[in-house]
Coordinates of C-alpha atoms in Angstrom, one line a residue:
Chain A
X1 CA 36.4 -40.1 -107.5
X2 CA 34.2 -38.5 -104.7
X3 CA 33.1 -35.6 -107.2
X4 CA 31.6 -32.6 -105.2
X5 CA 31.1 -33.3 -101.5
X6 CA 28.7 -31.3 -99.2
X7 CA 28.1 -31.4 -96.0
X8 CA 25.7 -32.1 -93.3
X9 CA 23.1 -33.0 -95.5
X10 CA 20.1 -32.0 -92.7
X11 CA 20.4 -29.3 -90.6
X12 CA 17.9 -27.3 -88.3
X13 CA 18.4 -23.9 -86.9
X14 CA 17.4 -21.6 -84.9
X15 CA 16.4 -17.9 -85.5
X16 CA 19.9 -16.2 -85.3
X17 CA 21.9 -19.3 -85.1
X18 CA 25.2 -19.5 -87.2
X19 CA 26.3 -22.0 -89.2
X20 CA 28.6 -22.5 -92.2
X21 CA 27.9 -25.4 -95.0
X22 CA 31.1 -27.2 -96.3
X23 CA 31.6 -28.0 -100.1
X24 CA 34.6 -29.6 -101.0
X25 CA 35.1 -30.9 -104.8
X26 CA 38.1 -33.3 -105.7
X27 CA 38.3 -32.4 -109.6
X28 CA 40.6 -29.9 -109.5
X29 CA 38.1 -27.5 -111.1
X30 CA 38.3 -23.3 -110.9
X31 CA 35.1 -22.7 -110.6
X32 CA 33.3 -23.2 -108.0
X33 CA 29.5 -21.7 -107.1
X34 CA 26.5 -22.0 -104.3
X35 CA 23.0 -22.3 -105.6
X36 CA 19.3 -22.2 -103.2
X37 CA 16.6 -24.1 -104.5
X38 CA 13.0 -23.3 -103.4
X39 CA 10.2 -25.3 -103.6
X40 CA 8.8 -24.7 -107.0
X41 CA 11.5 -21.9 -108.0
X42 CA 14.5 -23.7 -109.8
X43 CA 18.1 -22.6 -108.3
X44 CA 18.9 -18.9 -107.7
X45 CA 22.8 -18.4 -107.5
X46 CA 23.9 -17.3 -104.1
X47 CA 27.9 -16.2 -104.5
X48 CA 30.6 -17.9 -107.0
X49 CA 34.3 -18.1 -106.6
X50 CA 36.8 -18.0 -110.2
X51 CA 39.9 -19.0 -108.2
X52 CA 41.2 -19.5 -104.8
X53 CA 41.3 -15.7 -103.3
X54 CA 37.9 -14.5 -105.3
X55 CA 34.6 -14.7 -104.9
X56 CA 31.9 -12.4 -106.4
X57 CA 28.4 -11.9 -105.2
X58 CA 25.6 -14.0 -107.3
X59 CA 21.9 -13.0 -107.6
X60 CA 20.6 -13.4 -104.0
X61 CA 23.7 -13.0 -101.9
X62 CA 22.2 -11.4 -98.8
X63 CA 22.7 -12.8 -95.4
X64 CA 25.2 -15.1 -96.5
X65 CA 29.1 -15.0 -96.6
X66 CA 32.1 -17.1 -98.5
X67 CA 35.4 -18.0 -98.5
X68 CA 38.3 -19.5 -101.4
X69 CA 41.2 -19.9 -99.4
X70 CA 41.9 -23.4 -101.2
X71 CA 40.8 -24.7 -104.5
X72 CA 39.0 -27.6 -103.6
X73 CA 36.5 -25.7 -100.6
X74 CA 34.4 -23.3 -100.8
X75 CA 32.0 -22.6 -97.7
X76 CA 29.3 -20.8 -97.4
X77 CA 28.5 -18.8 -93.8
X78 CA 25.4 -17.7 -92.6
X79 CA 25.6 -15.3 -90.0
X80 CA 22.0 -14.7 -88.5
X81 CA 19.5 -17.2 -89.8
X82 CA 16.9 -16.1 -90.4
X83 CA 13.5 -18.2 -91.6
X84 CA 13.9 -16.5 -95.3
X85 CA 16.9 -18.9 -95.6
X86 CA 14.9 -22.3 -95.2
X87 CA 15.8 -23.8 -98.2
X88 CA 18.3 -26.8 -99.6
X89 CA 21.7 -25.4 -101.1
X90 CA 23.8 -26.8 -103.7
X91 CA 27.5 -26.4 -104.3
X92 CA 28.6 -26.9 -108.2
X93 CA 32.2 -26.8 -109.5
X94 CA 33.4 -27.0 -113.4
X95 CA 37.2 -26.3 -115.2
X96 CA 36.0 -23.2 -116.8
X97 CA 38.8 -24.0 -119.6
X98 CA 36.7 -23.7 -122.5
X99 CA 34.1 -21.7 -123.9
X100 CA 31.1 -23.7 -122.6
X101 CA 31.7 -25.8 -119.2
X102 CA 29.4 -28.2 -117.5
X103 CA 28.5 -27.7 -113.8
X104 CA 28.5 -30.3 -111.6
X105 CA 26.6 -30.4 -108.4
X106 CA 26.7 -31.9 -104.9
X107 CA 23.6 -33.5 -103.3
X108 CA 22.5 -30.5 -101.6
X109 CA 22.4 -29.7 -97.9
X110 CA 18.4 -29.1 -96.9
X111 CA 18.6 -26.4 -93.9
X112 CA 15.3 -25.4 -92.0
X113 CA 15.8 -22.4 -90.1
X114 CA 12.6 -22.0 -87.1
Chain B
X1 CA 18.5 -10.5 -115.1
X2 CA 17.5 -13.1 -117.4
X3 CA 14.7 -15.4 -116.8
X4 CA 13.6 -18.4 -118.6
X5 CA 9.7 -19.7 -118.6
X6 CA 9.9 -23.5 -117.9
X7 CA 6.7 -25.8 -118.9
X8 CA 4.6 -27.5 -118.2
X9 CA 5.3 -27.0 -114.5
X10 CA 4.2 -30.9 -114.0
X11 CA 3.4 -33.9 -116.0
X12 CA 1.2 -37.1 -115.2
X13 CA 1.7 -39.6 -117.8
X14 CA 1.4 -43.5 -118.2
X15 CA 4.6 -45.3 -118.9
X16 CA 5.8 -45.7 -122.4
X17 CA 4.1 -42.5 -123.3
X18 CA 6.4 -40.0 -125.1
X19 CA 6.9 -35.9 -122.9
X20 CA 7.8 -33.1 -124.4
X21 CA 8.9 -30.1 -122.1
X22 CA 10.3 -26.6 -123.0
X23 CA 12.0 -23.9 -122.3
X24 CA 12.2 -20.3 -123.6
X25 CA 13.8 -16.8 -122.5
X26 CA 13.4 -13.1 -122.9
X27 CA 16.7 -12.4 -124.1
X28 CA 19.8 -15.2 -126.2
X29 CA 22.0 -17.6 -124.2
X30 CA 25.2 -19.3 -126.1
X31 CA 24.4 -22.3 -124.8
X32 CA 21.4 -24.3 -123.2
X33 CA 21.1 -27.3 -120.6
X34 CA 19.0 -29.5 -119.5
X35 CA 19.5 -31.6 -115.7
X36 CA 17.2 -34.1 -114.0
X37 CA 17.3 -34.1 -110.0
X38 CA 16.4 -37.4 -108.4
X39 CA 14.9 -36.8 -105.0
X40 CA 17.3 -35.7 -102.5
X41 CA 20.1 -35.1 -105.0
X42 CA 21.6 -32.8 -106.9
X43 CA 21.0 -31.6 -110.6
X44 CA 22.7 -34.6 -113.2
X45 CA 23.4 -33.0 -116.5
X46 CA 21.1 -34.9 -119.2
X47 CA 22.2 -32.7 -122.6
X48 CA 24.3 -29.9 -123.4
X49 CA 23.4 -27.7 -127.0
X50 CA 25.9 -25.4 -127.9
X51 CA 24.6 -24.2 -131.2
X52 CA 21.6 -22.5 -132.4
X53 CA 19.6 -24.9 -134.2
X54 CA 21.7 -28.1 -132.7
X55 CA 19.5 -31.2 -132.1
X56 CA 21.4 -33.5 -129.6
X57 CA 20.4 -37.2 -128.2
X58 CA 21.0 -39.3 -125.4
X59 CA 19.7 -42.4 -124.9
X60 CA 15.8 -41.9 -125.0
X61 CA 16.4 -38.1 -124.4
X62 CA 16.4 -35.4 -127.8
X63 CA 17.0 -32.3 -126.8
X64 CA 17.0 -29.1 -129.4
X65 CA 18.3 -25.4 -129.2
X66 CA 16.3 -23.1 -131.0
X67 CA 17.3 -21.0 -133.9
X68 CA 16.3 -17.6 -132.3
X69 CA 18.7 -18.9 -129.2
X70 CA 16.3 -18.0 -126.6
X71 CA 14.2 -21.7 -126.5
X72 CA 15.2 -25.3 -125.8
X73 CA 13.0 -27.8 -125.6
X74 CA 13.6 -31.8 -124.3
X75 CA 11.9 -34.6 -125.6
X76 CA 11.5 -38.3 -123.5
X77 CA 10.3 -41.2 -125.8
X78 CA 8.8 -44.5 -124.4
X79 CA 8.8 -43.2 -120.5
X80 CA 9.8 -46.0 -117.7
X81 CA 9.4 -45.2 -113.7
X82 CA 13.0 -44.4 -113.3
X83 CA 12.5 -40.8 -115.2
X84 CA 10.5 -39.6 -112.5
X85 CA 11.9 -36.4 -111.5
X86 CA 12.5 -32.6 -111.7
X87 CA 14.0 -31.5 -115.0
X88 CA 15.5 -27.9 -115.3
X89 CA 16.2 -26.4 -118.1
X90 CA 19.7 -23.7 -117.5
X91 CA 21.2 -21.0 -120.0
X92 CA 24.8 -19.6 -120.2
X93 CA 26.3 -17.0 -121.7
X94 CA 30.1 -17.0 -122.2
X95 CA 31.9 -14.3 -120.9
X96 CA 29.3 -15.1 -117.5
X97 CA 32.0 -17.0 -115.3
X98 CA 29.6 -20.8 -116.8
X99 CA 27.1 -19.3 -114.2
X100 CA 23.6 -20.7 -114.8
X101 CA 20.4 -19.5 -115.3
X102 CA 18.0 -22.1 -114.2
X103 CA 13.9 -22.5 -115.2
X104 CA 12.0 -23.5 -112.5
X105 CA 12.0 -26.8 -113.4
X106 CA 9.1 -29.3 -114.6
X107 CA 8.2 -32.2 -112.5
X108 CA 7.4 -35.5 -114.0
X109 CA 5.5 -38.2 -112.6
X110 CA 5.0 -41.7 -114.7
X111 CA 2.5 -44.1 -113.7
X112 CA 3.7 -48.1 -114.1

């Protein structure tokens, strides 16, 4: 059982570059969400998707884009990197068939943009 | 939005020592979490409280949900090398989609 897949794990851009990160999760699970952790600043929530066909913009969605089409992938697009988006990004997935529900995350993808 | 107050921000401490970190927030959350992230990994959930005043173990790990719902705080007894890490504490609220509201995390270091 894979879990929550994310990929490339390393990636360097360049100012203005595009690029999109891949998250795919094999658990069947509705919910899926993209998180950016800075050094020192815990995980900020970056968009979130309840189903295939919505997404809904998180605290710090700027510069970035997504996409449901599926239920188990979830990308996230950057556009114009920029050096504001050097940073390593999680994907996280959970039911969301109870009350309370446990996320569980990929092992990040760390992205330096210069 | 919310925000929760993580601390300490980073421990030192000789194996087998006990560490206590907490959490607290400026306004309730329905439930609290705590994760550990291993270098170059993602967060692992550790313990999930779902009740105000819940104490909950695993393994060598106690964690507690305070009464007033807006403070958690995780306990570590007899520490080994393998719990270095970053531990974040994360709140939700139902009705919020199970988004989380994460501290900023408090990094341990244990010394064999």
């Amino acid at each position: 059982n894979a879990g929550v897949t994310q990929t490339p794990k390393f990636r360097i851009l360049k100012i203005g570059q595009s690029m999109t990160l891949q998250c795919t999760q094999d658990m069947n699970h509705n919910y899926m969400y993209w998180y950016r952790q800075d050094p020192g600043m815990g995980l900020k929530l970056i968009y979130y998707s309840v189903g295939a066909g919505i997404t809904d913009k998180g605290e710090v969605p700027n510069g970035y884009n997504v996409s449901r089409s599926t239920t188990e992938d979830f990308p996230l697009r950057l556009e114009l990197a920029a050096p504001s988006q050097t940073s390593v990004y999680f994907c996280a997935s959970t039911f969301g068939t109870t009350t309370n529900e446990k996320l569980f995350f990929g092992s990040g993808t760390q992205l330096s943009v210069l | 939005g919310q925000q929760l107050n993580q601390s300490p921000q980073s421990m030192f401490i000789q194996e087998g020592e006990d560490v206590s970190m907490n959490c607290t927030s400026s306004s309730i959350f329905n439930t609290w979490l705590w994760y550990k992230q291993d270098p170059g990994e993602g967060p692992v959930l550790l313990i999930a409280l779902y009740k105000a005043g819940e104490l909950t173990s695993n393994g060598r790990l106690t964690a507690q949900f305070g009464i007033t719902r807006k403070d958690s705080f995780l306990n570590i007894s007899a520490s080994i090398p393998s719990d270095v890490g970053i531990y974040f504490c994360a709140g939700q609220n139902r009705g919020s989609n199970y988004k989380l509201t994460f501290g900023k995390g408090t990094l341990l270091t244990v010394n064999p």
